[in-house]
JSON list of C-alpha atoms in Angstrom, two decimals:
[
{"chain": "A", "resi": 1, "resn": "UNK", "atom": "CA", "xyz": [46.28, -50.85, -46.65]},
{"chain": "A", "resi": 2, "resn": "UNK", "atom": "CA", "xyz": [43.09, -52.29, -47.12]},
{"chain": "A", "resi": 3, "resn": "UNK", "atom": "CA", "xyz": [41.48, -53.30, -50.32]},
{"chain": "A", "resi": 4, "resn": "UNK", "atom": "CA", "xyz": [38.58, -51.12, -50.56]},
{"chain": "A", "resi": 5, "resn": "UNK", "atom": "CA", "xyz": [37.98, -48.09, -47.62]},
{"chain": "A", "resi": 6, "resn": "UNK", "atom": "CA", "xyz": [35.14, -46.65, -46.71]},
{"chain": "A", "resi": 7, "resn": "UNK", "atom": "CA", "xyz": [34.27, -43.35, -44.29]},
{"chain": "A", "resi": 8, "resn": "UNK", "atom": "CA", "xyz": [32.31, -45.66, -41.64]},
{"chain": "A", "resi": 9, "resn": "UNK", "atom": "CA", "xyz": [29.97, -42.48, -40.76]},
{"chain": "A", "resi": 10, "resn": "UNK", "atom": "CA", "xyz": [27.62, -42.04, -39.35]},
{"chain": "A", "resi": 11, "resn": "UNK", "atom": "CA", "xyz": [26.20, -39.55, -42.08]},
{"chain": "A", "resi": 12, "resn": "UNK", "atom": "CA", "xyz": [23.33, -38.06, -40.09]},
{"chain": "A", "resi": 13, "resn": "UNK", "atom": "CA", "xyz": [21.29, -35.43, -42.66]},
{"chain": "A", "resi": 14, "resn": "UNK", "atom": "CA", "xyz": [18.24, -34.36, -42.51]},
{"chain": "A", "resi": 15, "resn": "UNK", "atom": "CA", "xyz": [15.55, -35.32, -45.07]},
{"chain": "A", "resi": 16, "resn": "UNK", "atom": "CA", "xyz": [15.39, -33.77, -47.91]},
{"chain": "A", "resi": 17, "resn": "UNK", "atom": "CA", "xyz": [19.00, -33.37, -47.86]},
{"chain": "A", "resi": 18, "resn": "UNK", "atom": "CA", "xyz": [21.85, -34.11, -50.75]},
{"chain": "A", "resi": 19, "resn": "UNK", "atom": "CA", "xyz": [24.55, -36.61, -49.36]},
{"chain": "A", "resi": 20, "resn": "UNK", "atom": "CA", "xyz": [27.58, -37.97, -50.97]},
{"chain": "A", "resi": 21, "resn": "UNK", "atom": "CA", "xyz": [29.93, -41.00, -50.06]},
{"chain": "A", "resi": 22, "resn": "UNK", "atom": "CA", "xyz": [33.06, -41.79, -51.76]},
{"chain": "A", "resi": 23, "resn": "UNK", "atom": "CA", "xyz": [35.29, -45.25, -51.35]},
{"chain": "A", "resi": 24, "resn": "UNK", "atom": "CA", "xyz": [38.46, -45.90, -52.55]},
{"chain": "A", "resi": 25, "resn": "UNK", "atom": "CA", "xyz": [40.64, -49.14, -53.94]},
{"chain": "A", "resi": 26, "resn": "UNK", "atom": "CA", "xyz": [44.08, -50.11, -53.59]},
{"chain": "A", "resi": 27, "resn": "UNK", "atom": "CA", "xyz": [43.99, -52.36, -56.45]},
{"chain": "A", "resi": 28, "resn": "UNK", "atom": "CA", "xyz": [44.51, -50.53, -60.30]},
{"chain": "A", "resi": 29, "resn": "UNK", "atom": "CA", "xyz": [43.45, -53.42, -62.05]},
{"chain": "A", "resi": 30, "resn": "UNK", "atom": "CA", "xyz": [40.03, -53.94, -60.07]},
{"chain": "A", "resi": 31, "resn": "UNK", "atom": "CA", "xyz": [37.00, -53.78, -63.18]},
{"chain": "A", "resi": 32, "resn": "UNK", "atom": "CA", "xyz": [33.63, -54.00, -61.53]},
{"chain": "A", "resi": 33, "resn": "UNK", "atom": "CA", "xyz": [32.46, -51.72, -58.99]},
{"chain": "A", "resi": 34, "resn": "UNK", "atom": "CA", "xyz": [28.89, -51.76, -56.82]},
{"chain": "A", "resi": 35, "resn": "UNK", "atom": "CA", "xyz": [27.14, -50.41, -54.36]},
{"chain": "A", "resi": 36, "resn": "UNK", "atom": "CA", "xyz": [25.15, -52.59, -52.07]},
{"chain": "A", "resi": 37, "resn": "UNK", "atom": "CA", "xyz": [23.10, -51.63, -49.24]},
{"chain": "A", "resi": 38, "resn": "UNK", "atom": "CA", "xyz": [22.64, -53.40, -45.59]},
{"chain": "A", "resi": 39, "resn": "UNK", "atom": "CA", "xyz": [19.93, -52.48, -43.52]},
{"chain": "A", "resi": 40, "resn": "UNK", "atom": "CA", "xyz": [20.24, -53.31, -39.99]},
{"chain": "A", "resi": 41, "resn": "UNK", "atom": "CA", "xyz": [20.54, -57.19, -39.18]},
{"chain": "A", "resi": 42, "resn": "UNK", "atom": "CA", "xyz": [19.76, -58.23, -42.86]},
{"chain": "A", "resi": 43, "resn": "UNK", "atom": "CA", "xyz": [21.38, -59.17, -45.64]},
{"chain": "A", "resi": 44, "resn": "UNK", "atom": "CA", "xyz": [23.33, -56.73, -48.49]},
{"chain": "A", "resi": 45, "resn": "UNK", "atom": "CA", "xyz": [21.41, -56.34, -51.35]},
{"chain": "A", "resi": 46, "resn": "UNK", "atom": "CA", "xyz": [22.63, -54.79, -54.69]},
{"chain": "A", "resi": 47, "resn": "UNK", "atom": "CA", "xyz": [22.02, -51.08, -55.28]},
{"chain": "A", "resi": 48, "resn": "UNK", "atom": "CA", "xyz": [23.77, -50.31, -57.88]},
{"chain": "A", "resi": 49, "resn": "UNK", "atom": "CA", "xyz": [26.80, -51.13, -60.23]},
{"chain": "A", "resi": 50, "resn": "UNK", "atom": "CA", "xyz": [29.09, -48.38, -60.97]},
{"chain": "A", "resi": 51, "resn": "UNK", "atom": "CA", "xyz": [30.08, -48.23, -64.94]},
{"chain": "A", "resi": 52, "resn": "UNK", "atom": "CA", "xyz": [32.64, -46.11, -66.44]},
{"chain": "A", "resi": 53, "resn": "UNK", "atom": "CA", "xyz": [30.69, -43.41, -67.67]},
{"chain": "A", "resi": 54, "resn": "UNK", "atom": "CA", "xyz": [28.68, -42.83, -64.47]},
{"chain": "A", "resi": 55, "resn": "UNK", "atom": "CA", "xyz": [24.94, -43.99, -64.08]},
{"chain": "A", "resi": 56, "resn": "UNK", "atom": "CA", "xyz": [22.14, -42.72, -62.22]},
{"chain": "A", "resi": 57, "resn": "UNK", "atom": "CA", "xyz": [19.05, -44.49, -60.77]},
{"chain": "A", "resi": 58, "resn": "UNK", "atom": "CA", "xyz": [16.16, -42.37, -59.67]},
{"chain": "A", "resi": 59, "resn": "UNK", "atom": "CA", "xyz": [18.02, -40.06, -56.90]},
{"chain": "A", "resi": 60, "resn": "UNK", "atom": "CA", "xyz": [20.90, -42.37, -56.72]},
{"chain": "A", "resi": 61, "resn": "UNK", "atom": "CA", "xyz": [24.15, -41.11, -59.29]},
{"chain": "A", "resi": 62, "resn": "UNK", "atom": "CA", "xyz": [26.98, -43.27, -59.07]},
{"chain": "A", "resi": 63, "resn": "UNK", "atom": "CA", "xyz": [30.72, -42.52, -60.38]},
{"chain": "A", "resi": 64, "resn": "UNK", "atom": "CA", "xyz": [33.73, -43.72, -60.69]},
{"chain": "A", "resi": 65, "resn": "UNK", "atom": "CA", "xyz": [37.33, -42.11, -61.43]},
{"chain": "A", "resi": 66, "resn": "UNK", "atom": "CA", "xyz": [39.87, -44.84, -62.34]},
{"chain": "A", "resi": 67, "resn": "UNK", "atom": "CA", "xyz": [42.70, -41.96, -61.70]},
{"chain": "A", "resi": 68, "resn": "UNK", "atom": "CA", "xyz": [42.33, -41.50, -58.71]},
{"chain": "A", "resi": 69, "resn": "UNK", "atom": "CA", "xyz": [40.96, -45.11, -57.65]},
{"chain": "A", "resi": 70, "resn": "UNK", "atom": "CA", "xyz": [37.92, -44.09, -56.02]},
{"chain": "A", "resi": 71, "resn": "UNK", "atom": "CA", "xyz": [33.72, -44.57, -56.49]},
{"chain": "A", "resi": 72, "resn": "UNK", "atom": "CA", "xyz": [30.91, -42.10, -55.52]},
{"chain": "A", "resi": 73, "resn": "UNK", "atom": "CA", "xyz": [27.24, -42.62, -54.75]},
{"chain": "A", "resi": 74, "resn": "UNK", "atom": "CA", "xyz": [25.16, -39.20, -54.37]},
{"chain": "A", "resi": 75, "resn": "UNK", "atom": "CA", "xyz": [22.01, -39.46, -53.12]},
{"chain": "A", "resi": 76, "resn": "UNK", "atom": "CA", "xyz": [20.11, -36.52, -54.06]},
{"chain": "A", "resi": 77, "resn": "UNK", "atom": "CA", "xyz": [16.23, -35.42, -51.73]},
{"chain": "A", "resi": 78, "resn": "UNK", "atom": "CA", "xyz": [17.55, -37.83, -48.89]},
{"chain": "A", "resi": 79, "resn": "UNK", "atom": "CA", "xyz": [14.08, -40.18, -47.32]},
{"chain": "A", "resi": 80, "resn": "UNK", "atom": "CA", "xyz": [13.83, -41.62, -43.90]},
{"chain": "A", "resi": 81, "resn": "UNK", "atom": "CA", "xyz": [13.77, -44.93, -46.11]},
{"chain": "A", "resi": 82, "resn": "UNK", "atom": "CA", "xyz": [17.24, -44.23, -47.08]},
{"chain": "A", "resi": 83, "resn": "UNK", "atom": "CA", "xyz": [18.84, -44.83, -43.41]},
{"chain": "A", "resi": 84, "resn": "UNK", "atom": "CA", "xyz": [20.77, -47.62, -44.23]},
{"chain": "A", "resi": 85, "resn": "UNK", "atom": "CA", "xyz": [24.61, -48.75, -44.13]},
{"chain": "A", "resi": 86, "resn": "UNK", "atom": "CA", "xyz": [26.38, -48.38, -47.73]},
{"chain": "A", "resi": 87, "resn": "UNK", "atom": "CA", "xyz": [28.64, -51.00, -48.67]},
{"chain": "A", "resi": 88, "resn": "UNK", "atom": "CA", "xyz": [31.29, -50.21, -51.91]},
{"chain": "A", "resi": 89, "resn": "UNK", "atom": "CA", "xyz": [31.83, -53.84, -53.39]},
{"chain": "A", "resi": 90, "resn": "UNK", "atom": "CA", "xyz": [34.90, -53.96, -56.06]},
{"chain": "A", "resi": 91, "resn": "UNK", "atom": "CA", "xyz": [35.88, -57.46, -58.12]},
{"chain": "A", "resi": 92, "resn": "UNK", "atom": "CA", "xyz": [39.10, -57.45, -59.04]},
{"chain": "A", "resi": 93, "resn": "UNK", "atom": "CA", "xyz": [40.72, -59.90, -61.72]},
{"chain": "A", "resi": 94, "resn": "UNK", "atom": "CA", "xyz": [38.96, -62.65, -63.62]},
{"chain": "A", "resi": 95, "resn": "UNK", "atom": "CA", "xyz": [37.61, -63.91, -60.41]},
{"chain": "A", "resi": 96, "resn": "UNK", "atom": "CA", "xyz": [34.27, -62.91, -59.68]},
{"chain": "A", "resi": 97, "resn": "UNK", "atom": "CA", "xyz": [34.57, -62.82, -55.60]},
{"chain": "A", "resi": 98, "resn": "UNK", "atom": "CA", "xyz": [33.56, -59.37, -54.34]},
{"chain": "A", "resi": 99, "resn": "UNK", "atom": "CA", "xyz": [35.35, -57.42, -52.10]},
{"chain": "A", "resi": 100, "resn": "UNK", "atom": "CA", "xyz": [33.62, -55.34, -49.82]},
{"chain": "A", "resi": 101, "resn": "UNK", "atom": "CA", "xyz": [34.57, -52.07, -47.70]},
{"chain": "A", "resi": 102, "resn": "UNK", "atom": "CA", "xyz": [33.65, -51.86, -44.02]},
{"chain": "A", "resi": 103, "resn": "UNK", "atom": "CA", "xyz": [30.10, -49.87, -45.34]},
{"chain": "A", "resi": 104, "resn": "UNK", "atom": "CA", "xyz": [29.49, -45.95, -44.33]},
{"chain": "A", "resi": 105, "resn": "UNK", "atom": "CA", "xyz": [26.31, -45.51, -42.06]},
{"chain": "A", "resi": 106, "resn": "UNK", "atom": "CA", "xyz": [23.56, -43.39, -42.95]},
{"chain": "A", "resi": 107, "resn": "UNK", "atom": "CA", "xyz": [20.62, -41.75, -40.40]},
{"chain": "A", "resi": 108, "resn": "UNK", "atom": "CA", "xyz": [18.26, -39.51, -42.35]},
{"chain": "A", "resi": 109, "resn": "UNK", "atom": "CA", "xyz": [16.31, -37.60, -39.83]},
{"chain": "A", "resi": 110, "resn": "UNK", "atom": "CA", "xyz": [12.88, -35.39, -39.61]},
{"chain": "B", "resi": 1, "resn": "UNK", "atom": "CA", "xyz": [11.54, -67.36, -57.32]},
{"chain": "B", "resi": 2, "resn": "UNK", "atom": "CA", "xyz": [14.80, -68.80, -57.08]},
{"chain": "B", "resi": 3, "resn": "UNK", "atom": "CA", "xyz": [15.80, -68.18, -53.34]},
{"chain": "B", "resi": 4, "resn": "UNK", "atom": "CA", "xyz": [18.71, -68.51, -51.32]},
{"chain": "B", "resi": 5, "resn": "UNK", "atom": "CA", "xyz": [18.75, -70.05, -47.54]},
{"chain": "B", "resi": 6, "resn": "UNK", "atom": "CA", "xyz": [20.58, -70.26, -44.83]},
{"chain": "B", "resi": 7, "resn": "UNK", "atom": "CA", "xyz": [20.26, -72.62, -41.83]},
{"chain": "B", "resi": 8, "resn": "UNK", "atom": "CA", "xyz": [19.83, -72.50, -38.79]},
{"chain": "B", "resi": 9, "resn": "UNK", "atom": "CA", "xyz": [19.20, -68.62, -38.76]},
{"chain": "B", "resi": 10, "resn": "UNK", "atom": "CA", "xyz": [20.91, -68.54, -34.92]},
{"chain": "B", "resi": 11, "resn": "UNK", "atom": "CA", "xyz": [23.23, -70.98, -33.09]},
{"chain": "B", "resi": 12, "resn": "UNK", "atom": "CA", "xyz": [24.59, -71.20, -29.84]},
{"chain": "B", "resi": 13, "resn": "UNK", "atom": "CA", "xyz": [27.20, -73.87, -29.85]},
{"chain": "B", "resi": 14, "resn": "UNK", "atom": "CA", "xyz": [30.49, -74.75, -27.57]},
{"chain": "B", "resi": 15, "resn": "UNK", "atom": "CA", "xyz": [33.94, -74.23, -27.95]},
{"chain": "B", "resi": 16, "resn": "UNK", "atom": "CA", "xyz": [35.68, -76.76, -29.36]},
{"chain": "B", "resi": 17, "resn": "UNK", "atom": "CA", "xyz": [32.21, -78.21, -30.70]},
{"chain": "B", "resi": 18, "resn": "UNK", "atom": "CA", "xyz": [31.87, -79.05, -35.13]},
{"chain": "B", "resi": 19, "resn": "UNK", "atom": "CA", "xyz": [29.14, -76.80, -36.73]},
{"chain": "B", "resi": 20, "resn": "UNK", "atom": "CA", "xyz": [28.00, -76.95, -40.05]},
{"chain": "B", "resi": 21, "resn": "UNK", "atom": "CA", "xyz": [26.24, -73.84, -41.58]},
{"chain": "B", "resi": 22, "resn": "UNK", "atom": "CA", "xyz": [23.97, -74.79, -44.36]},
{"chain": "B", "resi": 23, "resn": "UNK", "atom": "CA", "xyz": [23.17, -72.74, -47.87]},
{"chain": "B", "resi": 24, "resn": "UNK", "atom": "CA", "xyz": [20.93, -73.60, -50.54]},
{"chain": "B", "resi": 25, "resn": "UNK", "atom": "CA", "xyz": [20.44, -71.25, -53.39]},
{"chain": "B", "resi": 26, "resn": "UNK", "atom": "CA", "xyz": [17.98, -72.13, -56.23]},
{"chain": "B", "resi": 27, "resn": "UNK", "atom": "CA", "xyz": [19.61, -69.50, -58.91]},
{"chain": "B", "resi": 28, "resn": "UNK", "atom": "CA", "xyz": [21.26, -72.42, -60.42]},
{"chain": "B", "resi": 29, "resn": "UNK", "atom": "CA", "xyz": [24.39, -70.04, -59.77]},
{"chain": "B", "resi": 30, "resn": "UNK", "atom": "CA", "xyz": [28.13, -71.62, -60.15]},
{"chain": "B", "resi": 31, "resn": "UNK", "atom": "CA", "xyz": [29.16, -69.40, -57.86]},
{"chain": "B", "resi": 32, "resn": "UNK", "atom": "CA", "xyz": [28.98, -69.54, -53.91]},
{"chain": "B", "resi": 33, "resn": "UNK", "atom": "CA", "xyz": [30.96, -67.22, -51.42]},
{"chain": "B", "resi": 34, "resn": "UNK", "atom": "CA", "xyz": [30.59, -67.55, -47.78]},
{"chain": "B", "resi": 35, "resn": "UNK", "atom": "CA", "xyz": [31.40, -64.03, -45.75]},
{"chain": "B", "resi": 36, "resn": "UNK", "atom": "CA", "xyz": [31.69, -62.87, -41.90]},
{"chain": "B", "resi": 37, "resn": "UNK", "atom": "CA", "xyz": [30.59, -59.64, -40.76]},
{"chain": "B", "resi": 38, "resn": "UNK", "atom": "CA", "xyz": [32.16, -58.36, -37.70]},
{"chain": "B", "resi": 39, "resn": "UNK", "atom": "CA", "xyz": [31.70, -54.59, -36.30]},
{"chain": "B", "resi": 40, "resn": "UNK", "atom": "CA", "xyz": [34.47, -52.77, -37.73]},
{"chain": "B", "resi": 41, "resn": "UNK", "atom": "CA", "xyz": [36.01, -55.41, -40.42]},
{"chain": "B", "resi": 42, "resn": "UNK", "atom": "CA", "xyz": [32.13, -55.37, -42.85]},
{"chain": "B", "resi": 43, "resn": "UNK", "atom": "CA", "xyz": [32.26, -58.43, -44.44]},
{"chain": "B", "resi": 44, "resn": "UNK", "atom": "CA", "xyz": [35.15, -61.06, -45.25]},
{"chain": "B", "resi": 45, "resn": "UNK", "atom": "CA", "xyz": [35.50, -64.07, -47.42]},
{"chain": "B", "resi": 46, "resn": "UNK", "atom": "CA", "xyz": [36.08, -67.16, -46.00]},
{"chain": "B", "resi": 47, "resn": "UNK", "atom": "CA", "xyz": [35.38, -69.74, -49.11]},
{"chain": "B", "resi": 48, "resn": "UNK", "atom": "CA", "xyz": [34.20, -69.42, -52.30]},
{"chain": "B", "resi": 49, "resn": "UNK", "atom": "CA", "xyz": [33.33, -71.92, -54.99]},
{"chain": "B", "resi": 50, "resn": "UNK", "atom": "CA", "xyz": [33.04, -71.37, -58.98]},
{"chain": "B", "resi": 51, "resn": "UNK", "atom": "CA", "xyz": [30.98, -74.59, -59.46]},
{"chain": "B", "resi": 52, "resn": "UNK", "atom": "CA", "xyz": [30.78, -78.19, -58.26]},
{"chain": "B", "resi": 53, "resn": "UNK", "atom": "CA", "xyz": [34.29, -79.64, -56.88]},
{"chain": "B", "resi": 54, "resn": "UNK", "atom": "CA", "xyz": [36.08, -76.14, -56.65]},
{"chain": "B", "resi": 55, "resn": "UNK", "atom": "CA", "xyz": [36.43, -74.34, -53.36]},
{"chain": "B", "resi": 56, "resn": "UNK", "atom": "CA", "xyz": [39.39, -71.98, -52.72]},
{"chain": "B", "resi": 57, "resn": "UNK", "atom": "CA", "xyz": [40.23, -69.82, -49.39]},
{"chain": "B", "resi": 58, "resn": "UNK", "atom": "CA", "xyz": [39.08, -66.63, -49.00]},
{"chain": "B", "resi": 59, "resn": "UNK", "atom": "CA", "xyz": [41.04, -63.78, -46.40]},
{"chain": "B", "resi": 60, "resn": "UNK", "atom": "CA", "xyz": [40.03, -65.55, -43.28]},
{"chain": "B", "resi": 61, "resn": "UNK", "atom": "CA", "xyz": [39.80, -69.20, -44.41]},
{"chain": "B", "resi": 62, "resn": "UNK", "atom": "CA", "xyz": [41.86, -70.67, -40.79]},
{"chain": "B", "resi": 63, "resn": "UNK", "atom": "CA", "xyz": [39.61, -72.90, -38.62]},
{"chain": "B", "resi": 64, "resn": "UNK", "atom": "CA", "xyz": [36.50, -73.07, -41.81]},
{"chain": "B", "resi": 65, "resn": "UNK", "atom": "CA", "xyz": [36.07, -75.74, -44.61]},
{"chain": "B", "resi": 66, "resn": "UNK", "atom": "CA", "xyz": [33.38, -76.11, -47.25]},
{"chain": "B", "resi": 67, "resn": "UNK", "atom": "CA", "xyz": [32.36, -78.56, -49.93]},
{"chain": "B", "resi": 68, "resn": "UNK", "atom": "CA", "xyz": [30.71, -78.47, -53.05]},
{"chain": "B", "resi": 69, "resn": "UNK", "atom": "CA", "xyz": [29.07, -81.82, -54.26]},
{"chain": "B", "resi": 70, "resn": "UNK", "atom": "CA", "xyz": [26.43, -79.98, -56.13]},
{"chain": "B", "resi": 71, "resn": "UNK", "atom": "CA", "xyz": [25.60, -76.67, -57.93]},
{"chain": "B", "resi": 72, "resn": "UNK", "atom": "CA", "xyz": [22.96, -76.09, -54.89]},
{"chain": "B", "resi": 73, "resn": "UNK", "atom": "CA", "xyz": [24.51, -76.32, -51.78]},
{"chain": "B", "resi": 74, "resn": "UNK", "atom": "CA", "xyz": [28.02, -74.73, -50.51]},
{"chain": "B", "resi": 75, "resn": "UNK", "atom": "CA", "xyz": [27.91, -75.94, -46.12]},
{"chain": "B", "resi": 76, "resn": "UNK", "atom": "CA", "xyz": [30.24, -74.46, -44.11]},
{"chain": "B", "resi": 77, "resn": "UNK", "atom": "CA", "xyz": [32.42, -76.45, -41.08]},
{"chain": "B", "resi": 78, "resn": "UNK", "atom": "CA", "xyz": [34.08, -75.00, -38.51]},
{"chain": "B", "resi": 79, "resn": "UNK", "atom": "CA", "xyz": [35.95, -77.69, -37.60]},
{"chain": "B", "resi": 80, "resn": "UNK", "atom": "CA", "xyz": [36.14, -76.79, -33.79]},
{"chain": "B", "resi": 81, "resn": "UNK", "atom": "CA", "xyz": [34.43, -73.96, -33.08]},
{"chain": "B", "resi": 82, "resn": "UNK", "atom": "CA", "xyz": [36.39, -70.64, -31.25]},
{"chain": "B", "resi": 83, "resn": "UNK", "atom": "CA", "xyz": [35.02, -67.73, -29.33]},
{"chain": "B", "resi": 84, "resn": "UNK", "atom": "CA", "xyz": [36.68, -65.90, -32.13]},
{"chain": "B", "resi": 85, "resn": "UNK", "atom": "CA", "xyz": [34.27, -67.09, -34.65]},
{"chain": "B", "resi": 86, "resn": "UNK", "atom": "CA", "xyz": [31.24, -65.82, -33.16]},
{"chain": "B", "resi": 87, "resn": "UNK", "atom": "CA", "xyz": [29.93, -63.75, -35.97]},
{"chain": "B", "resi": 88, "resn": "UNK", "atom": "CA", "xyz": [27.10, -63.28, -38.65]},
{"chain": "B", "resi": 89, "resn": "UNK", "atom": "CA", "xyz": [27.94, -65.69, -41.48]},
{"chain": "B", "resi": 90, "resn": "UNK", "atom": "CA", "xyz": [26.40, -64.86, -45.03]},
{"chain": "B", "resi": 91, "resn": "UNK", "atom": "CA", "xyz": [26.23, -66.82, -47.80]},
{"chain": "B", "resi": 92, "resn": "UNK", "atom": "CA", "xyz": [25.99, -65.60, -51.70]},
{"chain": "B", "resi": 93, "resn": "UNK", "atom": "CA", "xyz": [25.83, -66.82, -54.86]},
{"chain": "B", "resi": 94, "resn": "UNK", "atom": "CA", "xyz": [26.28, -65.49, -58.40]},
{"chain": "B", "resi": 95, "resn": "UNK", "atom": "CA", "xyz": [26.25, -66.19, -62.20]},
{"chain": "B", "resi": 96, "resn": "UNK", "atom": "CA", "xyz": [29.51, -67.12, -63.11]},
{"chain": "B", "resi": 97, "resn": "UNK", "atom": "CA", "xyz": [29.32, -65.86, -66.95]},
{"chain": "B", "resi": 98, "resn": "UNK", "atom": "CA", "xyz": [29.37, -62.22, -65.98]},
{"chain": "B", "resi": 99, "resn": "UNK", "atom": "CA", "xyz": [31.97, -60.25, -63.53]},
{"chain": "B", "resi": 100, "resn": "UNK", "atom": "CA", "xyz": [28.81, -57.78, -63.11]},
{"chain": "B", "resi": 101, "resn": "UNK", "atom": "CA", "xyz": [26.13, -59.76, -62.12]},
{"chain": "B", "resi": 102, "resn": "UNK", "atom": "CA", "xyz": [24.43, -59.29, -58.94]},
{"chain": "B", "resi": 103, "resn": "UNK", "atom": "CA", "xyz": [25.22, -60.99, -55.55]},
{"chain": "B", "resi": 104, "resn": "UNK", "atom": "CA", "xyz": [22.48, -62.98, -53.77]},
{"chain": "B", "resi": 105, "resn": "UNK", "atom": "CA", "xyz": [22.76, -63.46, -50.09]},
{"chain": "B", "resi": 106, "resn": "UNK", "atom": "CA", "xyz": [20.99, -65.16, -47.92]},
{"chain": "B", "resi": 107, "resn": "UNK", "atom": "CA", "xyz": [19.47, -63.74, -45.07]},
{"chain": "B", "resi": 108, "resn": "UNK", "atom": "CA", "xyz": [22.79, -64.98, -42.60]},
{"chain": "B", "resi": 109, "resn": "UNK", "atom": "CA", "xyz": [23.32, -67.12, -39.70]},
{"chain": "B", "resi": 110, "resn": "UNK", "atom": "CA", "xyz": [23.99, -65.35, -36.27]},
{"chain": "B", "resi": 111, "resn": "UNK", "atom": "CA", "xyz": [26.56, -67.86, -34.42]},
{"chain": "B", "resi": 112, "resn": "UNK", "atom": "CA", "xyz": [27.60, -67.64, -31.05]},
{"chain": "B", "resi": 113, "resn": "UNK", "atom": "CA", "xyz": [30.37, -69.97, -29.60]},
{"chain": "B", "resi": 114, "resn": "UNK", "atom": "CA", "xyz": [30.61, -70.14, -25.98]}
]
């Protein structure tokens, strides 16, 4: 089983739209959780950490359910900007190497 | 700004051939990773360092060696180079006093071995 797992997508919605992606870990005692995203032939940049509580950044509301092991990201009033891949990044341990799941595509459309 | 590079951007190199992938990162971070992103697998460690003289393997560490002589740089050998290896190598760096800082990567190396 893999670390971290990811829906690969594509997640094709049109703009305006309210999309959700979830990710799950294998690992209980995993602390830190992230979202990064990748556009297309560059290089992941942070989006968001995940805390405990759940945060929220503009339309982006992350989550995260230690029970059941798994993160969300909602994206709420979808943009064309927005097409991107999705990457859920989880550090497990003391060590601070992050672990990344395959990424979940999205295409927001007219 | 504190940056972080990688060099060359693209190679085209033989099998069996050395390569070196060079990072430079100006955070003053102690720690370096070096990843792999393959269609299908997103991205796997090869290395990582938590400061000058430390390196440890990462998931797919066989055929790849790095160094750390300084808090700057973290190069990356393939010590003979496989068609397997052709890939987009990132590099990233992070503070090392907090398991939530952010990641910085560079902008990645496209490699082809032929």
């Amino acid at each position: 089983r893999k670390e971290v797992e990811q829906d690969p997508g594509p997640f094709n919605v049109p703009e305006g739209a309210t999309v959700a992606f979830n990710c799950t870990y294998s690992n209980s005692a995993s602390q830190s959780f992230f979202w990064y995203r990748q556009d297309c032939r560059k290089e992941p940049k942070l989006l968001m950490s995940v805390y405990s509580s759940g945060n929220e950044d503009g339309r982006f509301t992350a989550q995260l359910n230690r029970a059941s092991q798994y993160i969300s990201l909602l994206i709420r009033d979808s943009k064309l900007s927005d097409s991107a891949t999705y990457l859920c990044v989880v550090i497990t341990g003391t060590a601070s190497k992050l672990t990344f799941g395959t990424g979940t595509r999205l295409q927001v459309t007219l | 700004d504190a940056e972080i590079t990688q060099s060359p951007r693209h190679k085209i190199t033989e099998t069996g051939r050395q390569v070196t992938l060079a990072c430079h990162q100006t955070w003053n971070h102690n720690n370096m990773f070096w990843y792999r992103q393959d269609l299908g697998h997103g991205l796997r460690l090869i290395h990582y360092s938590y400061g000058v003289q430390d390196t440890n393997k990462g998931e797919v560490s066989d055929g790849y060696s790095v160094s750390r002589s300084n808090t700057e740089d973290l190069p990356l050998t393939l010590e003979s180079a496989a068609s397997s290896q052709t890939s987009v190598y990132f590099c990233a760096s992070s503070d090392g006093d907090s398991l939530n800082a952010e990641a910085f990567f560079g902008q990645g190396t496209r490699l082809t071995v032929v």
